[in-house]
Coordinates of C-alpha atoms in Angstrom, one line a residue:
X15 CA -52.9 66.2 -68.4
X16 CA -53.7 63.1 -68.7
X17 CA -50.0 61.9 -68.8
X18 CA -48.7 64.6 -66.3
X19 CA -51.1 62.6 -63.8
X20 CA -49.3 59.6 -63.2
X21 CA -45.7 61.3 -62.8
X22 CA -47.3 63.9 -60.3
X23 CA -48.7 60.9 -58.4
X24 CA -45.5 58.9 -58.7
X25 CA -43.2 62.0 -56.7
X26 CA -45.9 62.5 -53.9
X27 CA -44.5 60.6 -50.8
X28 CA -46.0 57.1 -49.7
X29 CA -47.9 57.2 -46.7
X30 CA -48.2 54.8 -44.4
X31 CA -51.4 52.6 -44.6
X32 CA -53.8 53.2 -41.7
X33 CA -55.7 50.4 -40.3
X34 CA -59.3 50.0 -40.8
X35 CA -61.2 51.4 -37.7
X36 CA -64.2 50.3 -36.5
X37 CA -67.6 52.4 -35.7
X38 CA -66.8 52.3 -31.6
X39 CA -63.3 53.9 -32.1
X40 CA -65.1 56.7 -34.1
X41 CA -67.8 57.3 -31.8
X42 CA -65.4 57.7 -29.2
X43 CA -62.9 59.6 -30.6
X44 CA -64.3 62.9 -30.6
X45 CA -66.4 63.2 -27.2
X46 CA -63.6 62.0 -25.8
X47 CA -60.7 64.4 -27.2
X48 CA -63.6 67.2 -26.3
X49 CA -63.8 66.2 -23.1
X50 CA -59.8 65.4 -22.0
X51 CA -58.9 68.7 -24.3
X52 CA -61.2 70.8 -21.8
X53 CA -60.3 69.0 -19.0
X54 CA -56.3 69.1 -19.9
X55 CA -55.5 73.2 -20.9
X56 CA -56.2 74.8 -17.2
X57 CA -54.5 71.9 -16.0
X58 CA -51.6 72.5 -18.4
X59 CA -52.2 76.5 -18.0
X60 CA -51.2 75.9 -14.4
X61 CA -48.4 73.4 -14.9
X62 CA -47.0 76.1 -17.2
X63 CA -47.4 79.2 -15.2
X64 CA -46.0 76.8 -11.9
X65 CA -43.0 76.0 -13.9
X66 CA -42.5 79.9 -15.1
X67 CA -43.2 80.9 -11.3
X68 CA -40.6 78.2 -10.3
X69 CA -37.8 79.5 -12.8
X70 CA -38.2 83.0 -11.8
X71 CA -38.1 82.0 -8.2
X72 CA -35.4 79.8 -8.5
X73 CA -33.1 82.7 -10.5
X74 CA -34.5 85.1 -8.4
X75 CA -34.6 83.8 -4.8
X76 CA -33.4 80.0 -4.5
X77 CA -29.8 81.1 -6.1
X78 CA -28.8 83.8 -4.7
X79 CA -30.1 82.8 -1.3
X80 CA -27.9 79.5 -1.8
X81 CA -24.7 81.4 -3.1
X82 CA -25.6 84.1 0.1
X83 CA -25.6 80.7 2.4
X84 CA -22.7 79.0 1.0
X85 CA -20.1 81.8 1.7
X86 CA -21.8 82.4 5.0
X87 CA -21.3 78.5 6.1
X88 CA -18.4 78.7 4.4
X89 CA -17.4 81.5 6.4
X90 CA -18.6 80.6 9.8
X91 CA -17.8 76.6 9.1
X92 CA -14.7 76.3 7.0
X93 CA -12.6 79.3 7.5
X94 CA -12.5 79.3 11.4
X95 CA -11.3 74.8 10.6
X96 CA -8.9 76.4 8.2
X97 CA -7.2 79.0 10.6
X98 CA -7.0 77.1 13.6
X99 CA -5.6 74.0 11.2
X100 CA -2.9 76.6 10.1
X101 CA -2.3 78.9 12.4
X102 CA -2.6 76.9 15.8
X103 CA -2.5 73.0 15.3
X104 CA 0.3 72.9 12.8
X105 CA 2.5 75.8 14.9
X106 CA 1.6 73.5 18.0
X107 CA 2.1 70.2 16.0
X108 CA 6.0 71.2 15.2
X109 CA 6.5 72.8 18.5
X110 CA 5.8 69.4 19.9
X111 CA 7.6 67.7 17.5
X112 CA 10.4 69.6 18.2
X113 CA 10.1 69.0 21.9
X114 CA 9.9 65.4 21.3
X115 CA 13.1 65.4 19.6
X116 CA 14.3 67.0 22.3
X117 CA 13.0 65.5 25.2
X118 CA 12.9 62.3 24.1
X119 CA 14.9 61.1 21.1
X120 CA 17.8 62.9 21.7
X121 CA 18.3 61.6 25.1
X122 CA 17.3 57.9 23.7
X123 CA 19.7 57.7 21.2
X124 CA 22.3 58.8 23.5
X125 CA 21.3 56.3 26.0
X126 CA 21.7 53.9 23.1
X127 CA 24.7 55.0 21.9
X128 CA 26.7 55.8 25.1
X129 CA 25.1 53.1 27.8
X130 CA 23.5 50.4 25.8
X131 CA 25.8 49.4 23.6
X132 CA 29.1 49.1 25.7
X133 CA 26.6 47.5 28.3
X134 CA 25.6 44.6 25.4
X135 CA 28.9 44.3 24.4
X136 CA 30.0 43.6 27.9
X137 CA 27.4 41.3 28.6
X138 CA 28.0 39.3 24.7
X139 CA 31.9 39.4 26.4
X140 CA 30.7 37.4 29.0
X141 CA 28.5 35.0 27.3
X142 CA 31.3 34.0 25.3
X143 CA 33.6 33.0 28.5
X144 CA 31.0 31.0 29.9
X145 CA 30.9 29.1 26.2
X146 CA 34.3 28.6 26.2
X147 CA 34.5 27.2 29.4
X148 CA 31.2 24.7 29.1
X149 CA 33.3 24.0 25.6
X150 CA 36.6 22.8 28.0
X151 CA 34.6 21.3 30.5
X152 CA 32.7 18.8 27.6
X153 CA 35.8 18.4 25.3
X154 CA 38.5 17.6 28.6
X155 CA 36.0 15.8 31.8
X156 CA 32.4 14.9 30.1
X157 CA 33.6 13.0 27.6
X158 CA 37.3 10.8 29.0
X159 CA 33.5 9.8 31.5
X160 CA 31.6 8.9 28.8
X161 CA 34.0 6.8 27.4
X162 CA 34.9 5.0 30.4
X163 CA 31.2 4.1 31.3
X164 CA 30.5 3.0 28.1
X165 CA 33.6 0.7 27.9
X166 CA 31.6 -0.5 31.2
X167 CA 28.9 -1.4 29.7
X168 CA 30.2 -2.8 26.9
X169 CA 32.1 -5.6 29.2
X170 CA 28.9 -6.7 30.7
X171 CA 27.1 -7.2 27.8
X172 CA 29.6 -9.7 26.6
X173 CA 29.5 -11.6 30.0
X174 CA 25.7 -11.9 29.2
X175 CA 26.3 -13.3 25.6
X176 CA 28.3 -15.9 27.1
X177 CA 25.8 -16.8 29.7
X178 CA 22.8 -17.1 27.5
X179 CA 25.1 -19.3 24.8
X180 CA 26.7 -21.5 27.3
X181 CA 23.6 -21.8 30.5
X182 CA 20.6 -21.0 29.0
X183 CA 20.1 -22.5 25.2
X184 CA 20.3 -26.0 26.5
X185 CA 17.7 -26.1 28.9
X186 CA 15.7 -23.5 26.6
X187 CA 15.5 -26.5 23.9
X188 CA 14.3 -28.9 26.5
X189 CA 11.3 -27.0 27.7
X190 CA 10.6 -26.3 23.9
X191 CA 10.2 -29.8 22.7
X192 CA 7.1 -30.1 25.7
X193 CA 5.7 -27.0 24.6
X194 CA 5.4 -28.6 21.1
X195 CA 3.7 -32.0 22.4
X196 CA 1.3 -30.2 24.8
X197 CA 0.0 -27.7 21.6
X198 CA -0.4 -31.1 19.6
X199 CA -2.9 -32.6 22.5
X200 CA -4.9 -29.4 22.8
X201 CA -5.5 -29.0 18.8
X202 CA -6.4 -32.3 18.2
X203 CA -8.8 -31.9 21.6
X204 CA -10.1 -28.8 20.1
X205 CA -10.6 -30.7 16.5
X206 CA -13.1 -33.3 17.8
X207 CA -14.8 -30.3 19.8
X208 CA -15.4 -28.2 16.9
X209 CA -16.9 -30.7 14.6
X210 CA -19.1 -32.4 17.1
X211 CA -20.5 -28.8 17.6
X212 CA -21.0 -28.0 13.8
X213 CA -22.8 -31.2 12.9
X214 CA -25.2 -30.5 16.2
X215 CA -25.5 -27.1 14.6
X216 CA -26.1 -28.5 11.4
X217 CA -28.8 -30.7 11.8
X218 CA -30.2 -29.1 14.6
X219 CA -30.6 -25.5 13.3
X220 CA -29.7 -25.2 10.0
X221 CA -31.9 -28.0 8.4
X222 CA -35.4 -27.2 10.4
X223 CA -34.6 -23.5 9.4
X224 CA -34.1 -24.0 5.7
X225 CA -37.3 -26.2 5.9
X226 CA -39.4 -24.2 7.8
X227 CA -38.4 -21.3 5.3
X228 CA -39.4 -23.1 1.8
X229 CA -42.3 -25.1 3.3
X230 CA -44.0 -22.5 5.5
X231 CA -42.9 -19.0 4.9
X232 CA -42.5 -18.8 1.5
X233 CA -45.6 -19.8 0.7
X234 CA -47.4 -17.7 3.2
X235 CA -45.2 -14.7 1.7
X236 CA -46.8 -15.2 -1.6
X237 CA -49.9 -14.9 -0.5
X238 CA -49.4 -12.1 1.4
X239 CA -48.1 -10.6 -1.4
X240 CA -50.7 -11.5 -4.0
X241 CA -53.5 -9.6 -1.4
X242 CA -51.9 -7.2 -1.0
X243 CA -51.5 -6.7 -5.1
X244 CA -55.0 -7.1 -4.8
X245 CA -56.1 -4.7 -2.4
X246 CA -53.5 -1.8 -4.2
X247 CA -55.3 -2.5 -7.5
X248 CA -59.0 -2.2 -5.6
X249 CA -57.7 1.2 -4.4
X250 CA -56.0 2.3 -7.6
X251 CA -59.5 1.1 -9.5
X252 CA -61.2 3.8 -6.7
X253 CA -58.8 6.4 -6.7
X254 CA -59.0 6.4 -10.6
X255 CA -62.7 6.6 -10.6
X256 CA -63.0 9.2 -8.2
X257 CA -60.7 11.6 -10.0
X258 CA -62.1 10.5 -13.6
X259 CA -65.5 12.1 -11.3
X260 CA -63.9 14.9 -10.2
X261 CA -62.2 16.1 -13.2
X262 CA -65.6 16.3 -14.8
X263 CA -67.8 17.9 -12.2
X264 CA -65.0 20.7 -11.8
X265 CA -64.5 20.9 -16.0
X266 CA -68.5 21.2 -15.9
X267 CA -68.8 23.4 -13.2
X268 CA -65.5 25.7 -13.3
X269 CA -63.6 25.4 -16.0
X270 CA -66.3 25.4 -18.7
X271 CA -68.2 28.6 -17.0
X272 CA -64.8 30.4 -16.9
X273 CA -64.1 29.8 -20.2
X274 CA -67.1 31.0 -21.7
X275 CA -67.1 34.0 -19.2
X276 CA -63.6 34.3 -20.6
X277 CA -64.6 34.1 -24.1
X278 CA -67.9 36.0 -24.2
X279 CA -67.5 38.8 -21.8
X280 CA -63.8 39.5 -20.5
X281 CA -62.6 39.3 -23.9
X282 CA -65.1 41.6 -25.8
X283 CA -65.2 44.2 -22.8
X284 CA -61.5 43.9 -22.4
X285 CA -60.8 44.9 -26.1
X286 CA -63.2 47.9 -25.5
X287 CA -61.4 48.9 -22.4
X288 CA -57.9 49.1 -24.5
X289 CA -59.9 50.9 -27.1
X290 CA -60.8 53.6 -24.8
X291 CA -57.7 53.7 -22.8
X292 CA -55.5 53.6 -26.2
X293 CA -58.2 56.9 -27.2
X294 CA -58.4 58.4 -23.5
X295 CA -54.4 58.5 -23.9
X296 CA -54.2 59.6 -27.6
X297 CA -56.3 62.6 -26.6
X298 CA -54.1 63.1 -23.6
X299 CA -51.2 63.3 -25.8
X300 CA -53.1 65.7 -28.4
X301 CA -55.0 67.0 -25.4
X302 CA -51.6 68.0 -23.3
X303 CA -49.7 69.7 -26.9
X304 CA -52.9 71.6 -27.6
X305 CA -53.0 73.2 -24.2
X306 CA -49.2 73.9 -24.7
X307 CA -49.3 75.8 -27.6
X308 CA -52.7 77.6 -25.8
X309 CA -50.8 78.0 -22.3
X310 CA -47.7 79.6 -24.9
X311 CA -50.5 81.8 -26.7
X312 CA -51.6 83.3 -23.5
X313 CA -48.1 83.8 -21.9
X314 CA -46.8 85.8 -24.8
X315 CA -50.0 88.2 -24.9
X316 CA -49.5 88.3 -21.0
X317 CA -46.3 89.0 -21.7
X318 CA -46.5 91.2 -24.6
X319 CA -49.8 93.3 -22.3
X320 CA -47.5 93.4 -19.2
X321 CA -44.5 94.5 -21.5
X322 CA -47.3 97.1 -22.6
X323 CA -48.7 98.5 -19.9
X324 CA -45.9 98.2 -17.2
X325 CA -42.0 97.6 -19.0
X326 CA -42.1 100.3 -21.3
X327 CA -43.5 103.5 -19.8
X328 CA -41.1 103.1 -17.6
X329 CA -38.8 102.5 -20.1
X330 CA -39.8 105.6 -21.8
X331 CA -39.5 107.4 -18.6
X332 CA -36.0 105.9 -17.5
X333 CA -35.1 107.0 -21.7
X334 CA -37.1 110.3 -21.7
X335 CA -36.8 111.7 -18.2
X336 CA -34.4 110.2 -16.1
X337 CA -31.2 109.6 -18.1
X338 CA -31.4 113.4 -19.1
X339 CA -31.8 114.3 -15.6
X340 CA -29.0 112.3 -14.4
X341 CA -26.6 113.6 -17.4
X342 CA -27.6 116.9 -15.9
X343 CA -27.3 116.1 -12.5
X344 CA -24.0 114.4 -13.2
X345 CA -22.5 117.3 -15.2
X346 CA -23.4 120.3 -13.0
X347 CA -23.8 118.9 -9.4
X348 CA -21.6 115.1 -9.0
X349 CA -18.9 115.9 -11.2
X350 CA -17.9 119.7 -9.8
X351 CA -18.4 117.9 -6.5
X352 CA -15.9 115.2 -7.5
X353 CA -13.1 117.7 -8.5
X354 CA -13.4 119.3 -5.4
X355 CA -13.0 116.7 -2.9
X356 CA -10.3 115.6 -4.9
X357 CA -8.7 119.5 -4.5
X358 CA -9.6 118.9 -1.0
X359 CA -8.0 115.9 -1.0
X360 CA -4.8 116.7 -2.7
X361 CA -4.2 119.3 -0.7
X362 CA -4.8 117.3 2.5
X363 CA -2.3 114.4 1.5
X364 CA 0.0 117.6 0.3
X365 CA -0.2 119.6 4.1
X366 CA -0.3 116.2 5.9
X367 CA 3.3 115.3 4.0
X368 CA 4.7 119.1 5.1
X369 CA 3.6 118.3 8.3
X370 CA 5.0 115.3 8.1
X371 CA 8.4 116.2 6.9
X372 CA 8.7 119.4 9.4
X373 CA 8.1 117.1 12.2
X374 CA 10.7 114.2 11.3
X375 CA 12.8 117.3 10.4
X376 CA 12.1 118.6 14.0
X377 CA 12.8 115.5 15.4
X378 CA 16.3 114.9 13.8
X379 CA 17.4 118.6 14.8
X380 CA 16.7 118.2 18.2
X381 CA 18.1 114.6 18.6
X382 CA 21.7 116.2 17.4
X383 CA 21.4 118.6 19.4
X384 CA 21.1 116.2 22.3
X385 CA 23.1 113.2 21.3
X386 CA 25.3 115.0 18.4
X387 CA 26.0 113.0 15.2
X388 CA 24.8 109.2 14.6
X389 CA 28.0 107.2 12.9
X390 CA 26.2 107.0 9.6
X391 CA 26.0 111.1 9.4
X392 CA 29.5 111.0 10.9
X393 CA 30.5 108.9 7.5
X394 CA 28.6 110.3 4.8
X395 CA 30.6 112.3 3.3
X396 CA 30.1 115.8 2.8
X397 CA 29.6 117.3 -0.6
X398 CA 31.5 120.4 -1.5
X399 CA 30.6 122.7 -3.8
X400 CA 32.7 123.0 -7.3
X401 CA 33.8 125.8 -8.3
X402 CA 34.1 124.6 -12.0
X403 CA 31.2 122.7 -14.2
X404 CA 31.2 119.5 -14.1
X405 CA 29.9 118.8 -17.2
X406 CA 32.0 118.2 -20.5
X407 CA 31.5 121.5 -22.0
X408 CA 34.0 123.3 -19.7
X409 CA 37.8 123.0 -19.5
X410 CA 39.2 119.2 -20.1
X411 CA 42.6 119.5 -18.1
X412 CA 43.5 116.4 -17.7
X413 CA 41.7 114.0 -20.5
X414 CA 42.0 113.1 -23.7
X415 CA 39.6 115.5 -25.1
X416 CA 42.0 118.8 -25.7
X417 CA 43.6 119.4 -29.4
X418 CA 47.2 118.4 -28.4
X419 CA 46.1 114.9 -26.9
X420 CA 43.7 113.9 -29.0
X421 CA 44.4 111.1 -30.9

């Protein structure tokens, strides 16, 4: 036994390891699957029995009622689009297609074909003169003008040339040569003027500024800018010390007290909280399955009591009573009745056809009598009677088939 142990141990499956639970999740546990378990099953009861209600209603009522309204909007909605799409617009549509063809391309075309086109051809015709002659009148008058008028022009810029080169370049060099002598005064004039004016500048402007700048200014600057160093520092020193204040009377009065009431009560009554909600749902879950397979319980004995009581006596009677009664009722009162309206009706169809035939019969006699034979009666031929069978058995005159011709 001893060594059977460890081999019967060793083919058991491993479980999965459960985690240690504390005394609160036990204490809870129960009450709490008690409480959501009685809670849960008429909830679930009635969940069940509105989903069964639902189905039935839904096969019952819902479908057939939808089927019942789809043909009727498909009768009253599509059909009436679909006959007057087929039977009216379309018919409609081609007739005024073929009206248009009529009325209108036919007659345009023709227009095209007959009147348009010799019309454009006339008029291209005419175009084409008045090119030719513009062409003549260019090539034979514009340009013999042309020619001569630039030949004009031509001799009277030469007699320029020769004035400017023979008149006008001597006396041009004269008044040159001044030019050049008055521009010499008038720069050095302007020479002596500009540097009188920059050594005024100079020493007028330009030395008091540079020594007012490093003398007076600068100096001043610096001390400006050392204050002002000093009053930043004076505020940075304050600004500093009042946060360094700050920070510590909101640490001591905010942050530490929310800590510790993070710490020591949200925490702890937090982790409860997801204790109970993790149980409150784990005894939903169990809670909602239980009440399932109770909810399935009572539907099948509701079932099986209704089955019971209601389904099969009249079962028994539909088995017992009523198919035997309607064999019998078939055999001796629907079926004799059957045969006889069809006899009735046989014979009907048979005296309404006698009828029918004496009448058309009627009809035919008394239209020869008025009118005489049609054409088709006059060439039908008429079929004599043979005075000898016409089948093989009789006399052969004639074929192949007595004992001096056969072969």
């Amino acid at each position: 036994m001893d060594l059977e142990k460890p081999a019967a141990e060793a083919r058991q499956p491993e479980r999965p390891e459960r985690q240690p639970e504390g005394c609160l999740v036990v204490a809870i546990r129960l009450p709490v699957r008690i409480v959501v378990l009685v809670l849960v099953v008429p909830v679930r009861m009635v969940w069940d029995a509105l989903v069964a209600g639902g189905r039935l209603l839904n096969d019952a009522v819902l479908r057939p009622l939808g089927r019942a309204l789809a043909w009727v909007a498909w009768a009253v909605l599509v059909w009436p689009f679909v006959g007057l799409w087929r039977y009216v617009v379309v018919p409609l549509a081609k007739a005024l297609g073929w009206l248009g063809n009529v009325l209108v391309v036919v007659p345009l075309v023709w227009l095209f074909r007959y009147v348009l086109t010799p019309l454009g051809h006339g008029v291209a015709w005419v175009f084409r003169g008045i090119g030719a002659g513009l062409g003549w009148l260019y090539a034979r008058v514009l340009t013999p003008l042309g020619h001569g008028v630039l030949w004009v022009y031509l001799g009277i810029g030469a007699g320029l040339g020769w004035l400017y080169a023979r008149v006008l370049t001597p006396g041009g060099h004269g008044v040159l040569w001044v030019l050049r002598g008055l521009g010499a005064v008038i720069a050095a004039v302007g020479l002596g003027v500009y540097g009188a004016a920059a050594w005024l500048v100079r020493y007028l402007v330009v030395v008091p500024a540079r020594w007012l700048y490093a003398w007076v200014l600068t100096p001043v600057g610096r001390a400006i800018a050392w204050c002002a160093r000093g009053v930043a520092w004076l505020v940075s020193m304050g600004v500093t010390g009042i946060g360094f204040v700050l920070y510590w009377v909101l640490r001591l009065l905010l942050v530490l007290p929310a800590l510790a009431l993070w710490r020591w009560v949200l925490t702890p009554v937090g982790r409860v909280l997801v204790v109970i909600g993790r149980e409150v749902g784990t005894a939903l879950g169990h809670a909602w399955r239980i009440a399932g397979h109770v909810s399935l319980a009572v539907g099948r004995f509701l079932g099986t009591l209704l089955r019971w009581i209601f389904v099969e006596p009249v079962r028994w009677v539909y088995l017992t009573v009523l198919t035997p009664v309607g064999h019998v009722v078939r055999d001796a009162v629907l079926r004799p009745a059957a045969e006889a309206a069809r006899s009735v009706g046989r014979f009907t169809r048979q005296a309404l056809a006698a009828a029918r035939d004496s009448a058309r019969q009627a009809r035919a006699d008394f239209r020869r009598m008025l009118f005489g034979k049609s054409g088709e009666e006059r060439q039908q031929a008429v079929p004599v009677p043979r005075r000898e069978p016409g089948s093989a058995d009789g006399r052969t005159l004639g074929r192949s088939t007595t004992a001096l011709t056969k072969d």
